Amino acid sequence: MIDGGVSHGRSPLEQRRLVTQRERALVFMLQMYPNALQEGEAMEPSKVYFTDLRTHGHTNLPDKLKKLVYAAGIDQIDFENKFVAIKMHLGEPGNLAYLRPNYARAIVDVVRELGGKPFITDCNTLYVGGRKNGLDHLDSAYQNGFNPFQTGCHTIIADGIKGLDEVEVPVVGGEYVENAKIGRALMDADIVISLTHFKGHEQAGFGGAMKNLGMGGGSRAGKMEQHAAGKPSVDQSLCIGCHQCEKICAHGAFSFNETREYTNAAGRTRTVSVASIDHNRCVGCGRCIAVCNQDAISPDFDAAVQVLNYKIAEYTKAVVDGRPCFHISLAIDVSPNCDCHDENDTPIVGDIGMFASFDPVAIDQACIDAVMAQPPLPNTVLTESREELEAAGELDEAHEHDHFYITHPDTDWKSCIEHAEKIGLGSSSYELIRI
């Protein structure tokens, strides 16, 4: 039953009188979106716990977060002497929408209270930026406040210095991925906690727990598999002919038959042989991308948005299967794009609150519904895109209140939820319990 929280014996009329304006928005959400099961339906919904961002007296937001996760049952997990991976996005330098390390510290404290050995972790990125290798990634993490003094634990880049330290994990029931390539440190953990900044996403439609674990938990080769249905290519204007790609390729896909003039940092010019890839031999593993220090090799981001979301769901299943997992999502600074951008645009809706659940699908659906129920903030990508769609006559009734579709009309966020349910990752039906 979804009633916005525990009734405590009050009549429905009394409960309605008690709700605040924000609570009314969440009640409206439950009326608008049928994923929250109504009383009497057969399937047992997953429990999603929610708390708003109001603070009173001596209670601050980290305290509220701790109270939330305890109420959601995190202490049901046996943490004693277990290695606990807290998987989160550490923020691209320049982006200020990522979760503050203070929230990570709150979860670290809870894990330590329960006897666990926590570490914060993420995997290297596929694109060029401040987190493309383990050293740059740690520099970025420290710059953004993710250091032991602030968070109370170490930060470990799960797939190592070059993004090659991975484990191939079978995907039970997978249709698009046979073996997911997951960062080794993430797979070495006994317990996984996802701590997610919930937001929009320019390719997946939304970025939630599954995006954090599935795409975020993939090694560079794993991200390549999810993003690209095809194979990488070489920008020969950047290649310096070092042959590192050729050395790591197990399939003999590289050749160096073309040349160019290369001027080094000392101003000396010489002729170098530049790489090219035989796509008939390439298997699309992405390892060459990781070893190229010149960023001359890049994937073709050509996976259809639905297939991308299917793979994200399957990679998430590889991460969570077979061990205790717990999921926390904060719907604050709901930016239109991923925190992988080196900037963050205006949030599309106001801050909502914090969610916790054992079910990654249910918590994503609850966050989606909560965002949908909020009025758009003015002068945002959401409002601008709505105006453009309406002017072109392209905003149909089915998407009229879909903030994620309107923000990024070429995406299909529902495909991730639907496929996750299909493969048994979780349920989009949930009971929202207010704390």
Coordinates of C-alpha atoms in Angstrom, one line a residue:
M1 CA 0.0 0.0 0.0
I2 CA 1.3 3.4 -0.9
D3 CA -0.1 6.1 1.3
G4 CA 2.9 8.3 1.7
G5 CA 3.9 6.7 4.9
V6 CA 2.7 4.9 8.0
S7 CA -0.9 5.8 8.9
H8 CA -0.5 5.4 12.7
G9 CA -4.3 4.7 12.9
R10 CA -5.3 8.0 11.4
S11 CA -8.2 8.1 9.0
P12 CA -7.5 9.0 5.3
L13 CA -9.0 12.4 5.8
E14 CA -6.9 13.1 8.9
Q15 CA -3.8 12.0 7.0
R16 CA -4.6 14.4 4.1
R17 CA -5.0 17.3 6.5
L18 CA -1.5 16.6 7.9
V19 CA 0.4 16.7 4.7
T20 CA 2.5 19.7 3.7
Q21 CA 2.6 21.2 0.2
R22 CA 5.6 19.0 -0.7
E23 CA 3.8 15.9 0.6
R24 CA 0.8 16.8 -1.5
A25 CA 3.1 16.7 -4.5
L26 CA 4.2 13.3 -3.6
V27 CA 0.6 12.1 -3.0
F28 CA -0.1 13.5 -6.5
M29 CA 2.9 11.5 -7.8
L30 CA 1.4 8.3 -6.5
Q31 CA -1.9 9.1 -8.2
M32 CA -0.3 10.0 -11.5
Y33 CA 2.1 7.0 -11.6
P34 CA 0.7 3.5 -11.1
N35 CA 3.9 1.8 -10.3
A36 CA 3.1 2.3 -6.6
L37 CA 0.8 -0.6 -5.9
Q38 CA -2.5 0.1 -4.3
E39 CA -3.8 -1.8 -1.3
G40 CA -5.3 -5.2 -2.2
E41 CA -3.1 -5.9 -5.2
A42 CA -1.4 -9.3 -5.2
M43 CA 2.3 -8.6 -5.7
E44 CA 4.3 -7.6 -2.7
P45 CA 5.8 -4.2 -3.4
S46 CA 9.4 -3.3 -2.5
K47 CA 9.8 -0.9 0.3
V48 CA 11.4 2.5 -0.4
Y49 CA 12.0 4.8 2.5
F50 CA 11.9 8.6 2.1
T51 CA 12.8 11.7 4.1
D52 CA 12.5 15.3 3.0
L53 CA 15.2 17.9 3.4
R54 CA 13.6 19.9 6.3
T55 CA 15.8 20.2 9.4
H56 CA 14.7 21.2 12.9
G57 CA 16.7 22.1 16.0
H58 CA 19.9 20.1 16.2
T59 CA 19.1 17.7 13.3
N60 CA 21.2 18.2 10.2
L61 CA 21.0 16.5 6.8
P62 CA 23.8 13.9 7.5
D63 CA 21.9 13.0 10.7
K64 CA 18.7 12.6 8.7
L65 CA 20.5 10.4 6.2
K66 CA 21.7 8.1 9.0
K67 CA 18.3 7.9 10.5
L68 CA 16.9 7.1 7.0
V69 CA 19.2 4.2 6.3
Y70 CA 18.7 2.7 9.7
A71 CA 14.9 2.9 9.3
A72 CA 15.3 1.3 5.9
G73 CA 17.0 -1.7 7.5
I74 CA 20.6 -1.3 6.7
D75 CA 21.5 -2.9 10.0
Q76 CA 19.9 -6.2 8.8
I77 CA 23.1 -6.8 6.8
D78 CA 25.9 -8.5 8.6
F79 CA 28.8 -5.9 8.3
E80 CA 31.1 -7.4 10.8
N81 CA 34.7 -7.3 9.4
K82 CA 33.3 -7.1 5.8
F83 CA 34.8 -5.0 3.1
V84 CA 32.1 -2.5 2.0
A85 CA 32.2 -0.7 -1.3
I86 CA 30.4 2.6 -1.3
K87 CA 29.9 3.2 -5.0
M88 CA 29.4 6.8 -6.0
H89 CA 30.2 9.4 -8.6
L90 CA 33.1 11.5 -7.5
G91 CA 32.4 14.4 -9.8
E92 CA 34.1 15.6 -12.9
P93 CA 36.3 18.7 -12.1
G94 CA 34.2 21.8 -12.8
N95 CA 30.9 20.1 -12.0
L96 CA 29.4 21.2 -8.7
A97 CA 26.2 19.0 -8.7
Y98 CA 27.9 15.8 -7.4
L99 CA 27.0 14.7 -3.9
R100 CA 29.0 16.4 -1.2
P101 CA 31.5 14.2 0.6
N102 CA 29.6 15.0 3.8
Y103 CA 26.9 12.5 2.7
A104 CA 29.5 9.9 2.1
R105 CA 30.9 10.5 5.6
A106 CA 27.5 9.8 7.1
I107 CA 27.3 6.4 5.4
V108 CA 30.9 5.6 6.2
D109 CA 30.1 6.3 9.9
V110 CA 27.1 4.0 9.7
V111 CA 29.2 1.2 8.2
R112 CA 31.8 1.5 10.8
E113 CA 29.2 1.6 13.6
L114 CA 28.0 -1.8 12.2
G115 CA 31.5 -3.3 12.2
G116 CA 32.2 -2.9 8.4
K117 CA 35.4 -1.8 6.6
P118 CA 34.2 0.9 4.1
F119 CA 35.9 2.3 1.1
I120 CA 34.5 4.7 -1.5
T121 CA 35.0 3.6 -5.1
D122 CA 34.3 4.4 -8.8
C123 CA 35.7 3.3 -12.1
N124 CA 37.6 5.3 -14.7
T125 CA 35.7 7.0 -17.5
L126 CA 35.8 6.0 -21.2
Y127 CA 35.9 9.6 -22.4
V128 CA 38.7 12.1 -22.1
G129 CA 38.5 14.2 -18.9
G130 CA 39.7 14.4 -15.3
R131 CA 38.9 10.8 -14.4
K132 CA 40.2 8.8 -17.4
N133 CA 42.9 7.0 -15.4
G134 CA 43.4 6.1 -11.8
L135 CA 45.9 8.9 -11.0
D136 CA 43.9 11.7 -12.6
H137 CA 40.7 10.2 -11.0
L138 CA 42.2 10.3 -7.5
D139 CA 43.4 13.9 -8.1
S140 CA 39.8 14.8 -9.1
A141 CA 38.4 12.9 -6.1
Y142 CA 40.7 14.8 -3.7
Q143 CA 39.9 18.1 -5.4
N144 CA 36.2 17.4 -4.8
G145 CA 36.7 16.5 -1.1
F146 CA 36.8 12.7 -1.3
N147 CA 39.9 12.2 0.9
P148 CA 40.2 10.1 4.1
F149 CA 40.2 13.3 6.3
Q150 CA 36.8 14.3 5.0
T151 CA 35.1 11.0 4.4
G152 CA 36.7 8.9 7.0
C153 CA 37.8 6.2 4.6
H154 CA 40.0 5.6 1.6
T155 CA 38.9 6.1 -2.0
I156 CA 39.9 3.3 -4.4
I157 CA 39.6 3.5 -8.2
A158 CA 38.0 0.1 -8.8
D159 CA 39.5 -0.7 -12.2
G160 CA 43.1 0.5 -11.5
I161 CA 45.5 3.0 -13.1
K162 CA 44.6 2.3 -16.7
G163 CA 41.1 0.9 -16.4
L164 CA 42.3 -2.6 -17.1
D165 CA 41.9 -4.2 -13.7
E166 CA 38.5 -5.9 -14.1
V167 CA 36.6 -9.1 -13.4
E168 CA 34.4 -10.7 -16.0
V169 CA 31.1 -11.5 -14.2
P170 CA 28.4 -13.7 -15.8
V171 CA 25.0 -12.0 -16.2
V172 CA 22.4 -14.5 -15.1
G173 CA 19.4 -14.0 -17.5
G174 CA 21.2 -11.5 -19.6
E175 CA 20.1 -11.0 -23.2
Y176 CA 22.7 -8.4 -24.3
V177 CA 25.7 -9.0 -22.1
E178 CA 27.1 -12.5 -21.5
N179 CA 29.9 -11.5 -19.1
A180 CA 30.0 -8.0 -17.6
K181 CA 33.4 -6.3 -17.2
I182 CA 33.4 -4.9 -13.6
G183 CA 36.1 -3.0 -11.8
R184 CA 38.0 -5.5 -9.6
A185 CA 37.8 -3.6 -6.3
L186 CA 34.1 -3.3 -6.6
M187 CA 33.8 -7.1 -7.1
D188 CA 36.2 -7.7 -4.3
A189 CA 33.8 -6.1 -1.8
D190 CA 31.7 -8.3 0.4
I191 CA 28.9 -5.7 0.5
V192 CA 27.9 -3.0 -2.0
I193 CA 26.2 0.3 -1.1
S194 CA 25.2 2.6 -4.0
L195 CA 25.2 6.3 -2.9
T196 CA 23.6 8.1 -5.9
H197 CA 23.0 11.6 -7.0
F198 CA 19.7 11.3 -8.8
K199 CA 19.5 13.4 -12.0
G200 CA 18.7 13.5 -15.7
H201 CA 21.0 12.0 -18.3
E202 CA 21.5 12.9 -21.9
Q203 CA 21.7 9.2 -23.1
A204 CA 20.0 7.1 -20.5
G205 CA 17.2 9.6 -19.7
F206 CA 17.9 9.5 -16.0
G207 CA 20.8 8.8 -13.8
G208 CA 19.9 6.7 -10.7
A209 CA 21.1 3.7 -8.8
M210 CA 21.3 1.4 -11.9
K211 CA 23.3 4.0 -13.8
N212 CA 25.6 4.4 -10.8
L213 CA 26.2 0.7 -10.4
G214 CA 25.9 -0.6 -14.0
M215 CA 27.7 2.0 -16.1
G216 CA 29.7 3.4 -13.2
G217 CA 30.8 0.0 -12.1
G218 CA 32.0 -1.1 -15.5
S219 CA 35.7 -0.9 -16.3
R220 CA 36.7 1.1 -19.3
A221 CA 36.1 -2.0 -21.5
G222 CA 32.8 -2.5 -19.7
K223 CA 31.7 1.1 -20.5
M224 CA 32.8 0.5 -24.1
E225 CA 30.6 -2.6 -24.3
Q226 CA 27.6 -0.7 -23.0
H227 CA 28.0 2.5 -25.0
A228 CA 29.2 1.2 -28.3
A229 CA 27.6 -1.4 -30.5
G230 CA 30.5 -0.9 -32.8
K231 CA 34.3 -0.6 -32.4
P232 CA 36.8 2.1 -31.7
S233 CA 38.6 4.3 -34.2
V234 CA 41.9 6.2 -34.3
D235 CA 42.2 10.0 -34.7
Q236 CA 45.5 9.8 -36.6
S237 CA 46.2 13.5 -36.0
L238 CA 46.8 12.7 -32.4
C239 CA 48.7 9.4 -32.8
I240 CA 52.4 9.6 -32.1
G241 CA 53.2 6.0 -33.2
C242 CA 54.2 4.6 -29.8
H243 CA 52.6 1.2 -30.7
Q244 CA 51.2 0.7 -27.2
C245 CA 47.9 -0.2 -28.7
E246 CA 49.4 -2.8 -30.9
K247 CA 51.1 -4.4 -27.9
I248 CA 47.9 -4.8 -25.9
C249 CA 45.7 -6.0 -28.8
A250 CA 45.3 -9.8 -28.7
H251 CA 43.7 -9.9 -32.1
G252 CA 46.3 -8.2 -34.4
A253 CA 43.8 -5.5 -35.4
F254 CA 46.4 -2.6 -35.5
S255 CA 48.6 -1.7 -38.5
F256 CA 50.9 1.3 -39.0
N257 CA 51.0 1.8 -42.7
E258 CA 50.4 5.6 -42.8
T259 CA 52.6 8.4 -41.7
R260 CA 52.4 12.0 -40.5
E261 CA 54.7 14.7 -39.2
Y262 CA 54.8 14.9 -35.4
T263 CA 56.3 17.8 -33.4
N264 CA 57.1 16.9 -29.8
A265 CA 57.2 19.1 -26.8
A266 CA 60.8 20.1 -27.4
G267 CA 59.8 21.4 -30.9
R268 CA 61.5 18.6 -32.8
T269 CA 59.6 17.3 -35.8
R270 CA 59.9 13.8 -37.1
T271 CA 57.9 11.4 -39.3
V272 CA 55.9 8.8 -37.4
S273 CA 53.8 5.8 -38.5
V274 CA 50.3 6.2 -37.2
A275 CA 47.8 3.5 -36.2
S276 CA 44.7 2.3 -37.9
I277 CA 42.3 -0.4 -36.8
D278 CA 41.1 -3.4 -38.9
H279 CA 37.5 -3.6 -37.7
N280 CA 37.3 -7.2 -39.2
R281 CA 39.7 -8.3 -36.5
C282 CA 38.8 -5.9 -33.7
V283 CA 36.4 -7.5 -31.1
G284 CA 35.5 -4.1 -29.4
C285 CA 37.1 -4.9 -26.1
G286 CA 38.3 -1.3 -25.6
R287 CA 41.6 -2.1 -24.1
C288 CA 43.4 0.0 -26.6
I289 CA 41.5 3.1 -25.5
A290 CA 42.8 2.6 -22.0
V291 CA 46.5 2.4 -22.9
C292 CA 46.6 5.3 -25.4
N293 CA 48.1 8.2 -23.5
Q294 CA 47.4 10.6 -26.4
D295 CA 43.6 10.1 -26.3
A296 CA 43.9 9.2 -30.0
I297 CA 41.6 6.2 -29.8
S298 CA 37.9 6.6 -29.0
P299 CA 34.7 4.6 -29.2
D300 CA 31.9 5.2 -31.6
F301 CA 29.0 5.9 -29.2
D302 CA 26.5 4.2 -31.5
A303 CA 24.4 2.0 -29.2
A304 CA 20.7 2.7 -29.5
V305 CA 19.3 4.3 -26.3
Q306 CA 17.2 1.3 -25.6
V307 CA 20.1 -1.1 -25.9
L308 CA 22.2 1.2 -23.8
N309 CA 19.6 1.0 -21.0
Y310 CA 19.3 -2.8 -21.4
K311 CA 23.0 -3.2 -20.9
I312 CA 23.0 -0.8 -17.9
A313 CA 20.4 -3.0 -16.2
E314 CA 22.4 -6.2 -17.0
Y315 CA 25.6 -4.7 -15.7
T316 CA 23.8 -3.7 -12.6
K317 CA 22.7 -7.3 -12.1
A318 CA 26.2 -8.5 -12.5
V319 CA 27.3 -6.1 -9.7
V320 CA 24.6 -6.9 -7.2
D321 CA 24.0 -10.6 -7.6
G322 CA 25.2 -13.0 -4.9
R323 CA 26.0 -10.5 -2.1
P324 CA 24.2 -8.0 0.2
C325 CA 23.5 -4.6 -1.5
F326 CA 21.8 -1.5 -0.3
H327 CA 20.8 1.6 -2.2
I328 CA 20.6 5.3 -1.3
S329 CA 19.6 8.1 -3.7
L330 CA 19.5 11.8 -3.1
A331 CA 17.2 13.8 -5.4
I332 CA 18.9 17.1 -4.9
D333 CA 20.4 19.4 -7.5
V334 CA 18.5 17.5 -10.1
S335 CA 20.6 18.6 -13.1
P336 CA 19.6 17.7 -16.6
N337 CA 22.9 15.9 -17.4
C338 CA 25.3 13.4 -16.0
D339 CA 27.9 14.5 -13.4
C340 CA 30.5 13.4 -15.9
H341 CA 30.1 16.8 -17.5
D342 CA 32.7 19.4 -16.4
E343 CA 29.8 21.8 -15.8
N344 CA 26.3 21.5 -14.4
D345 CA 23.3 23.3 -15.7
T346 CA 20.4 24.7 -13.6
P347 CA 18.4 21.9 -11.9
I348 CA 15.2 21.1 -13.7
V349 CA 13.1 20.8 -10.5
G350 CA 13.6 21.8 -6.9
D351 CA 15.3 19.6 -4.3
I352 CA 13.1 16.7 -3.2
G353 CA 14.7 14.5 -0.6
M354 CA 16.6 11.3 0.2
F355 CA 15.5 7.7 -0.6
A356 CA 16.8 4.3 0.6
S357 CA 15.9 0.7 -0.4
F358 CA 17.2 -2.8 -0.9
D359 CA 15.7 -2.7 -4.4
P360 CA 17.6 -0.7 -7.1
V361 CA 14.7 -0.7 -9.5
A362 CA 12.2 0.4 -6.9
I363 CA 14.3 3.2 -5.7
D364 CA 14.9 4.5 -9.3
Q365 CA 11.2 4.3 -10.0
A366 CA 10.4 6.2 -6.8
C367 CA 12.9 8.9 -7.6
I368 CA 11.5 9.2 -11.1
D369 CA 8.0 9.5 -9.9
A370 CA 9.0 12.1 -7.3
V371 CA 10.7 14.3 -10.0
M372 CA 7.7 13.9 -12.3
A373 CA 5.5 15.3 -9.6
Q374 CA 7.5 18.5 -9.1
P375 CA 6.8 21.7 -11.1
P376 CA 9.6 22.6 -13.5
L377 CA 12.0 25.3 -12.4
P378 CA 12.0 28.3 -14.8
N379 CA 14.8 29.0 -17.3
T380 CA 16.0 25.4 -17.5
V381 CA 16.7 22.9 -20.2
L382 CA 13.3 21.3 -19.3
T383 CA 11.3 24.5 -19.9
E384 CA 13.3 25.4 -23.0
S385 CA 12.9 22.0 -24.5
R386 CA 9.1 22.0 -23.7
E387 CA 8.7 25.3 -25.5
E388 CA 10.5 23.9 -28.6
L389 CA 8.5 20.6 -28.6
E390 CA 5.2 22.5 -28.2
A391 CA 6.2 24.9 -31.0
A392 CA 7.0 22.0 -33.3
G393 CA 3.8 20.2 -32.3
E394 CA 5.9 17.2 -31.1
L395 CA 4.8 17.0 -27.4
D396 CA 2.1 14.3 -27.4
E397 CA -0.2 13.5 -24.5
A398 CA 1.8 10.5 -23.4
H399 CA 4.8 12.6 -22.6
E400 CA 3.1 15.8 -21.5
H401 CA 4.2 15.4 -17.9
D402 CA 7.4 13.4 -18.5
H403 CA 10.2 15.7 -17.4
F404 CA 12.9 13.3 -18.5
Y405 CA 11.6 12.8 -22.0
I406 CA 11.0 16.5 -22.4
T407 CA 14.5 17.4 -21.3
H408 CA 16.1 14.8 -23.6
P409 CA 13.5 13.7 -26.2
D410 CA 15.9 11.3 -27.9
T411 CA 16.1 9.1 -24.7
D412 CA 13.9 6.3 -23.4
W413 CA 14.2 6.0 -19.6
K414 CA 11.4 3.5 -19.3
S415 CA 13.5 0.8 -21.2
C416 CA 15.9 0.5 -18.3
I417 CA 13.2 0.0 -15.7
E418 CA 11.3 -2.5 -17.9
H419 CA 14.4 -4.6 -18.8
A420 CA 15.6 -4.6 -15.2
E421 CA 12.2 -6.1 -14.1
K422 CA 12.4 -8.6 -17.0
I423 CA 15.7 -10.0 -15.9
G424 CA 14.7 -10.1 -12.2
L425 CA 16.9 -7.3 -10.9
G426 CA 14.0 -5.8 -8.9
S427 CA 10.5 -4.4 -9.1
S428 CA 9.1 -1.0 -10.1
S429 CA 6.2 -1.5 -7.7
Y430 CA 7.0 0.0 -4.3
E431 CA 5.6 1.1 -1.0
L432 CA 6.8 4.6 -0.1
I433 CA 7.5 4.9 3.6
R434 CA 8.1 8.4 5.0
I435 CA 10.6 8.9 7.8

